[in-house]
Short mmCIF file of C-alpha atoms and ligand atoms in Angstrom, two decimals:
data_model
loop_
_atom_site.label_atom_id
_atom_site.label_comp_id
_atom_site.label_asym_id
_atom_site.label_seq_id
_atom_site.Cartn_x
_atom_site.Cartn_y
_atom_site.Cartn_z
CA ALA A 269 -104.20 10.85 -109.10
CA VAL A 270 -107.15 13.09 -110.38
CA GLY A 271 -105.95 14.57 -113.57
CA ALA A 272 -103.23 16.41 -115.62
CA LEU A 273 -102.02 19.77 -114.46
CA ASP A 274 -103.69 21.65 -117.48
CA GLU A 275 -106.99 20.15 -116.44
CA PHE A 276 -107.49 22.53 -113.69
CA PRO A 277 -108.06 26.17 -114.04
CA SER A 278 -107.59 28.76 -111.20
CA ASP A 279 -111.04 30.70 -111.53
CA THR A 280 -113.16 27.57 -111.05
CA TYR A 281 -113.35 24.01 -109.63
CA LYS A 282 -113.21 20.56 -111.29
CA ALA A 283 -115.07 17.77 -109.56
CA LYS A 284 -113.26 14.44 -109.18
CA VAL A 285 -114.06 11.35 -107.35
CA ILE A 286 -111.50 9.80 -105.14
CA THR A 287 -111.38 6.86 -103.02
CA ILE A 288 -110.69 7.74 -99.25
CA VAL A 289 -111.37 4.11 -97.88
CA GLU A 290 -110.34 1.22 -99.96
CA GLY A 291 -112.33 -2.07 -100.31
CA ILE A 292 -115.68 -0.88 -99.42
CA GLY A 293 -116.85 0.01 -102.93
CA GLU A 294 -118.90 3.20 -103.64
CA ALA A 295 -119.23 3.95 -99.80
CA GLY A 296 -115.39 4.51 -99.72
CA LYS A 297 -115.61 7.17 -102.40
CA THR A 298 -115.93 11.08 -102.11
CA THR A 299 -116.09 14.01 -104.49
CA VAL A 300 -113.58 16.53 -104.30
CA TYR A 301 -113.27 20.09 -105.88
CA VAL A 302 -109.83 20.90 -107.26
CA ARG A 303 -108.31 23.95 -108.92
CA ARG A 304 -105.10 25.48 -109.59
CA GLY A 305 -103.71 28.06 -107.07
CA SER A 306 -105.03 31.62 -107.97
CA GLU A 307 -102.68 34.56 -108.00
CA THR A 308 -105.56 36.92 -107.73
CA LEU A 309 -106.00 35.27 -104.22
CA GLY A 310 -102.45 35.37 -103.37
CA GLU A 311 -101.78 31.66 -104.00
CA ASP A 312 -98.95 29.73 -105.51
CA PRO A 313 -100.16 29.11 -109.28
CA GLU A 314 -97.81 26.04 -109.01
CA GLU A 315 -99.90 24.57 -106.40
CA TYR A 316 -103.37 23.02 -106.26
CA VAL A 317 -106.38 23.37 -103.96
CA ALA A 318 -108.67 20.45 -103.18
CA ILE A 319 -111.72 21.20 -101.30
CA SER A 320 -113.89 18.65 -99.47
CA THR A 321 -117.54 18.32 -100.15
CA ARG A 322 -118.35 17.29 -96.53
CA CYS A 323 -120.28 20.16 -95.09
CA ALA A 324 -118.59 21.41 -91.72
CA HIS A 325 -122.01 21.73 -90.15
CA LEU A 326 -123.33 18.09 -89.97
CA GLY A 327 -121.56 16.42 -93.06
CA CYS A 328 -124.02 16.65 -95.91
CA PRO A 329 -122.41 16.75 -99.41
CA VAL A 330 -121.93 20.34 -100.55
CA ARG A 331 -121.99 21.38 -104.33
CA PHE A 332 -120.09 24.05 -106.07
CA VAL A 333 -122.26 26.27 -108.03
CA ALA A 334 -120.05 27.81 -110.56
CA ALA A 335 -122.49 30.55 -111.46
CA ALA A 336 -122.39 31.97 -107.90
CA GLY A 337 -118.91 31.10 -107.23
CA ASN A 338 -120.04 29.36 -104.05
CA PHE A 339 -120.36 26.07 -102.30
CA ILE A 340 -123.99 25.39 -101.30
CA CYS A 341 -125.20 22.73 -98.79
CA PRO A 342 -128.74 21.27 -99.55
CA CYS A 343 -129.36 20.30 -95.81
CA HIS A 344 -129.77 23.41 -93.80
CA GLY A 345 -128.71 26.38 -96.08
CA GLY A 346 -124.99 26.37 -95.35
CA VAL A 347 -123.27 28.51 -97.88
CA TYR A 348 -119.38 28.80 -98.45
CA GLY A 349 -117.42 31.11 -100.51
CA PHE A 350 -114.96 30.45 -103.36
CA GLU A 351 -112.14 29.38 -101.03
CA GLY A 352 -114.42 27.43 -98.82
CA GLU A 353 -114.94 30.16 -96.21
CA VAL A 354 -118.34 30.21 -94.35
CA ILE A 355 -120.57 33.05 -95.61
CA GLY A 356 -123.96 31.92 -94.46
CA GLY A 357 -125.94 29.39 -92.47
CA PRO A 358 -124.88 27.26 -89.58
CA PRO A 359 -121.53 25.63 -90.45
CA VAL A 360 -118.91 26.37 -87.73
CA ARG A 361 -115.78 26.35 -89.94
CA PRO A 362 -114.70 26.47 -93.63
CA LEU A 363 -114.72 23.38 -95.67
CA ASP A 364 -112.21 20.90 -94.99
CA ARG A 365 -109.33 20.42 -97.77
CA PHE A 366 -107.19 17.68 -98.93
CA GLN A 367 -103.37 17.83 -99.35
CA THR A 368 -102.19 17.93 -102.93
CA ARG A 369 -98.99 17.32 -104.72
CA VAL A 370 -97.72 17.29 -108.27
CA THR A 371 -95.95 14.25 -109.53
CA GLY A 372 -94.60 14.67 -113.02
CA ASP A 373 -97.63 16.02 -115.20
CA VAL A 374 -100.25 14.71 -112.67
CA VAL A 375 -102.17 16.12 -109.73
CA GLU A 376 -102.39 13.88 -106.76
CA ILE A 377 -104.79 14.05 -103.62
CA GLY A 378 -103.57 13.17 -100.06
CA PRO A 379 -104.89 13.13 -96.55
CA ARG A 380 -107.86 15.40 -95.52
CA PHE A 381 -107.28 18.63 -93.18
CA SER A 382 -109.28 21.12 -91.68
CA VAL A 383 -108.63 24.91 -91.70
CA THR A 384 -109.39 27.89 -89.43
CA SER A 385 -111.54 30.73 -90.33
CA GLN A 386 -108.32 32.37 -91.51
CA LEU A 387 -107.78 29.26 -93.77
CA GLU A 388 -104.67 28.13 -91.68
CA PRO A 389 -104.43 24.25 -91.80
CA VAL A 390 -105.07 22.33 -88.56
CA ARG A 391 -105.51 18.59 -87.99
CA ALA A 392 -108.75 17.07 -89.65
CA ARG A 393 -112.02 17.64 -87.73
CA ASP A 394 -115.26 16.12 -87.82
CA PRO A 395 -118.42 18.03 -88.79
CA GLY A 396 -119.71 20.31 -86.28
CA GLU A 397 -116.30 20.91 -84.55
CA PHE A 398 -114.88 24.33 -84.37
CA THR A 399 -111.26 25.02 -85.33
CA GLY A 400 -108.48 27.66 -84.20
CA GLY A 401 -107.83 29.48 -81.13
CA ILE A 402 -109.09 28.00 -77.78
CA TRP A 403 -111.21 25.30 -79.81
CA GLU A 404 -107.88 23.56 -80.53
CA TYR A 405 -107.45 22.78 -76.78
CA LEU A 406 -111.06 22.56 -75.69
CA TYR A 407 -112.01 20.06 -78.32
CA PRO A 408 -108.68 18.46 -79.43
CA PRO A 409 -108.97 16.25 -82.72
CA ARG A 410 -109.09 12.46 -82.76
CA PRO A 411 -105.60 10.95 -82.51
CA SER A 412 -106.34 8.73 -85.73
CA THR A 413 -106.56 11.79 -87.94
CA ALA A 414 -103.62 12.78 -90.13
CA PRO A 415 -101.65 15.84 -88.93
CA ALA A 416 -101.94 19.22 -90.57
CA PRO A 417 -99.61 19.77 -93.67
FE1 FES B 173 -124.60 21.46 -94.37
FE2 FES B 173 -126.22 21.50 -92.02
S1 FES B 173 -125.24 19.90 -93.11
S2 FES B 173 -125.84 23.13 -93.50
#
């Protein structure tokens, strides 16, 4: 659980820390950027979007810069748009996402998944791996990753 429903606007992200690997302390935590679905972007306002901070180039932690409305990677100049799509630099695919669901009045975060350049969900990939089209067959995901939602 990352917070109450009314905590998340649709026009910007709220940063939340979640545990993705139990039992290893701080190393098992990551930051996730969460917002409500935006009708302007054609999304369902009853659903929530959770963007991973792991850069799709080599895995550095990206940061959402609200003034620009972009995600910026400090390592090699990767820039992602508001929906996590690549708009500059070396990343090979959009930022990964986490599954979300609403339980009562609370937003919950689930497993990570990757998306194609059209933001279609696919099985989670490692940094540097392409998604979509022929890449799904040339470089299939590790079997241990969760299936796409
Ligand atoms: Fe983000 Fe290289 S790790 S641009």
